[in-house]
PDB file of N, CA and C in Angstrom:
ATOM      1  N   GLU I   1     -48.845  35.291  16.642  1.00 56.00           N
ATOM      2  CA  GLU I   1     -48.438  34.368  16.022  1.00 56.00           C
ATOM      3  C   GLU I   1     -47.445  34.660  15.088  1.00 56.00           C
ATOM      4  N   ASN I   2     -47.530  36.113  14.528  1.00 59.00           N
ATOM      5  CA  ASN I   2     -46.137  36.353  13.808  1.00 59.00           C
ATOM      6  C   ASN I   2     -44.980  36.398  14.272  1.00 59.00           C
ATOM      7  N   LYS I   3     -44.762  36.622  15.483  1.00 64.00           N
ATOM      8  CA  LYS I   3     -43.672  36.657  16.120  1.00 64.00           C
ATOM      9  C   LYS I   3     -43.433  35.286  16.352  1.00 64.00           C
ATOM     10  N   ARG I   4     -44.051  34.167  16.660  1.00 64.00           N
ATOM     11  CA  ARG I   4     -43.781  32.865  17.016  1.00 64.00           C
ATOM     12  C   ARG I   4     -43.550  32.278  15.626  1.00 64.00           C
ATOM     13  N   GLY I   5     -43.931  32.699  14.481  1.00 64.00           N
ATOM     14  CA  GLY I   5     -43.853  32.001  13.657  1.00 64.00           C
ATOM     15  C   GLY I   5     -42.379  32.338  12.612  1.00 64.00           C
ATOM     16  N   SER I   6     -41.906  33.686  13.234  1.00 68.00           N
ATOM     17  CA  SER I   6     -40.560  33.903  12.771  1.00 68.00           C
ATOM     18  C   SER I   6     -39.449  33.246  13.432  1.00 68.00           C
ATOM     19  N   GLN I   7     -39.750  33.223  14.807  1.00 72.00           N
ATOM     20  CA  GLN I   7     -39.119  32.233  15.665  1.00 72.00           C
ATOM     21  C   GLN I   7     -38.768  30.841  15.239  1.00 72.00           C
ATOM     22  N   GLY I   8     -39.773  30.388  14.822  1.00 75.00           N
ATOM     23  CA  GLY I   8     -40.016  28.786  14.484  1.00 75.00           C
ATOM     24  C   GLY I   8     -39.194  28.817  13.350  1.00 75.00           C
ATOM     25  N   ALA I   9     -38.891  29.605  12.221  1.00 79.00           N
ATOM     26  CA  ALA I   9     -38.187  29.739  11.148  1.00 79.00           C
ATOM     27  C   ALA I   9     -36.579  29.536  11.479  1.00 79.00           C
ATOM     28  N   TRP I  10     -36.156  30.197  12.120  1.00 79.00           N
ATOM     29  CA  TRP I  10     -34.796  29.791  12.636  1.00 79.00           C
ATOM     30  C   TRP I  10     -34.334  28.555  12.827  1.00 79.00           C
ATOM     31  N   PRO I  11     -34.931  27.498  13.646  1.00 84.00           N
ATOM     32  CA  PRO I  11     -34.337  26.234  13.666  1.00 84.00           C
ATOM     33  C   PRO I  11     -34.151  25.480  12.529  1.00 84.00           C
ATOM     34  N   ALA I  12     -35.041  25.920  11.621  1.00 87.00           N
ATOM     35  CA  ALA I  12     -35.437  25.401  10.163  1.00 87.00           C
ATOM     36  C   ALA I  12     -33.873  25.871   9.335  1.00 87.00           C
ATOM     37  N   LEU I  13     -33.930  26.924   9.646  1.00 88.00           N
ATOM     38  CA  LEU I  13     -32.551  28.023   8.702  1.00 88.00           C
ATOM     39  C   LEU I  13     -31.522  27.104   9.385  1.00 88.00           C
ATOM     40  N   GLY I  14     -31.069  27.062  10.509  1.00 88.00           N
ATOM     41  CA  GLY I  14     -29.971  26.602  11.158  1.00 88.00           C
ATOM     42  C   GLY I  14     -29.606  25.332  10.561  1.00 88.00           C
ATOM     43  N   LEU I  15     -30.706  24.147  10.399  1.00 91.00           N
ATOM     44  CA  LEU I  15     -30.755  23.000   9.996  1.00 91.00           C
ATOM     45  C   LEU I  15     -30.329  23.148   8.475  1.00 91.00           C
ATOM     46  N   ASN I  16     -30.996  24.140   7.768  1.00 93.00           N
ATOM     47  CA  ASN I  16     -30.561  24.039   6.292  1.00 93.00           C
ATOM     48  C   ASN I  16     -29.205  24.433   6.142  1.00 93.00           C
ATOM     49  N   LEU I  17     -28.696  25.280   6.886  1.00 94.00           N
ATOM     50  CA  LEU I  17     -27.006  25.751   7.066  1.00 94.00           C
ATOM     51  C   LEU I  17     -25.953  24.775   7.173  1.00 94.00           C
ATOM     52  N   GLY I  18     -26.526  24.229   8.259  1.00 94.00           N
ATOM     53  CA  GLY I  18     -25.938  22.816   8.947  1.00 94.00           C
ATOM     54  C   GLY I  18     -25.498  21.714   7.592  1.00 94.00           C
ATOM     55  N   LEU I  19     -27.005  21.208   6.879  1.00 95.00           N
ATOM     56  CA  LEU I  19     -26.696  20.455   5.897  1.00 95.00           C
ATOM     57  C   LEU I  19     -26.227  20.759   4.979  1.00 95.00           C
ATOM     58  N   LEU I  20     -26.044  22.057   4.345  1.00 96.00           N
ATOM     59  CA  LEU I  20     -25.111  22.811   3.548  1.00 96.00           C
ATOM     60  C   LEU I  20     -23.959  22.784   3.807  1.00 96.00           C
ATOM     61  N   LEU I  21     -23.661  22.787   4.856  1.00 97.00           N
ATOM     62  CA  LEU I  21     -22.064  22.981   5.468  1.00 97.00           C
ATOM     63  C   LEU I  21     -21.332  21.477   5.575  1.00 97.00           C
ATOM     64  N   SER I  22     -22.326  20.655   6.029  1.00 96.00           N
ATOM     65  CA  SER I  22     -21.835  19.288   6.023  1.00 96.00           C
ATOM     66  C   SER I  22     -21.348  18.995   4.616  1.00 96.00           C
ATOM     67  N   SER I  23     -22.337  19.188   3.670  1.00 96.00           N
ATOM     68  CA  SER I  23     -22.254  18.915   2.183  1.00 96.00           C
ATOM     69  C   SER I  23     -21.021  19.384   1.910  1.00 96.00           C
ATOM     70  N   LEU I  24     -20.727  20.579   2.060  1.00 97.00           N
ATOM     71  CA  LEU I  24     -19.663  21.586   1.370  1.00 97.00           C
ATOM     72  C   LEU I  24     -18.218  20.710   2.223  1.00 97.00           C
ATOM     73  N   THR I  25     -18.515  20.296   3.222  1.00 96.00           N
ATOM     74  CA  THR I  25     -17.263  19.592   3.886  1.00 96.00           C
ATOM     75  C   THR I  25     -16.670  18.334   3.011  1.00 96.00           C
ATOM     76  N   VAL I  26     -17.967  17.679   3.155  1.00 96.00           N
ATOM     77  CA  VAL I  26     -17.655  16.492   2.535  1.00 96.00           C
ATOM     78  C   VAL I  26     -17.449  16.498   0.799  1.00 96.00           C
ATOM     79  N   TYR I  27     -17.850  17.578   0.169  1.00 95.00           N
ATOM     80  CA  TYR I  27     -17.155  17.908  -1.035  1.00 95.00           C
ATOM     81  C   TYR I  27     -15.824  18.172  -1.204  1.00 95.00           C
ATOM     82  N   LEU I  28     -15.427  19.086  -0.453  1.00 95.00           N
ATOM     83  CA  LEU I  28     -14.020  19.286  -0.190  1.00 95.00           C
ATOM     84  C   LEU I  28     -13.122  18.239   0.054  1.00 95.00           C
ATOM     85  N   LEU I  29     -13.646  17.641   1.093  1.00 94.00           N
ATOM     86  CA  LEU I  29     -12.673  16.261   1.584  1.00 94.00           C
ATOM     87  C   LEU I  29     -12.581  15.312   0.262  1.00 94.00           C
ATOM     88  N   THR I  30     -13.476  15.101  -0.542  1.00 94.00           N
ATOM     89  CA  THR I  30     -13.704  14.350  -1.916  1.00 94.00           C
ATOM     90  C   THR I  30     -12.630  14.799  -2.766  1.00 94.00           C
ATOM     91  N   ILE I  31     -12.411  16.123  -2.858  1.00 92.00           N
ATOM     92  CA  ILE I  31     -11.660  16.797  -3.712  1.00 92.00           C
ATOM     93  C   ILE I  31     -10.160  16.770  -3.203  1.00 92.00           C
ATOM     94  N   GLN I  32      -9.728  16.775  -1.938  1.00 89.00           N
ATOM     95  CA  GLN I  32      -8.529  16.557  -1.531  1.00 89.00           C
ATOM     96  C   GLN I  32      -8.237  15.268  -1.686  1.00 89.00           C
ATOM     97  N   GLY I  33      -9.245  13.985  -1.519  1.00 84.00           N
ATOM     98  CA  GLY I  33      -8.720  13.193  -1.428  1.00 84.00           C
ATOM     99  C   GLY I  33      -8.316  12.825  -3.072  1.00 84.00           C
ATOM    100  N   GLU I  34      -9.039  13.295  -4.118  1.00 77.00           N
ATOM    101  CA  GLU I  34      -8.994  13.376  -5.508  1.00 77.00           C
ATOM    102  C   GLU I  34      -7.284  13.743  -5.524  1.00 77.00           C
ATOM    103  N   ALA I  35      -7.050  14.665  -5.061  1.00 70.00           N
ATOM    104  CA  ALA I  35      -6.043  15.597  -5.264  1.00 70.00           C
ATOM    105  C   ALA I  35      -4.551  14.690  -4.864  1.00 70.00           C
ATOM    106  N   PHE I  36      -4.734  14.243  -3.956  1.00 64.00           N
ATOM    107  CA  PHE I  36      -3.645  13.616  -2.961  1.00 64.00           C
ATOM    108  C   PHE I  36      -3.676  12.117  -3.409  1.00 64.00           C
TER     109      PHE I  36
END
């Protein structure tokens, strides 16, 4: 169970990183849009 639990955490971690990355990208694009 312990091994399966740690494996199940990886997809959630990847999803969180993906959301964070997309949010950061939108944020940077917004800053560039204001700058130019």
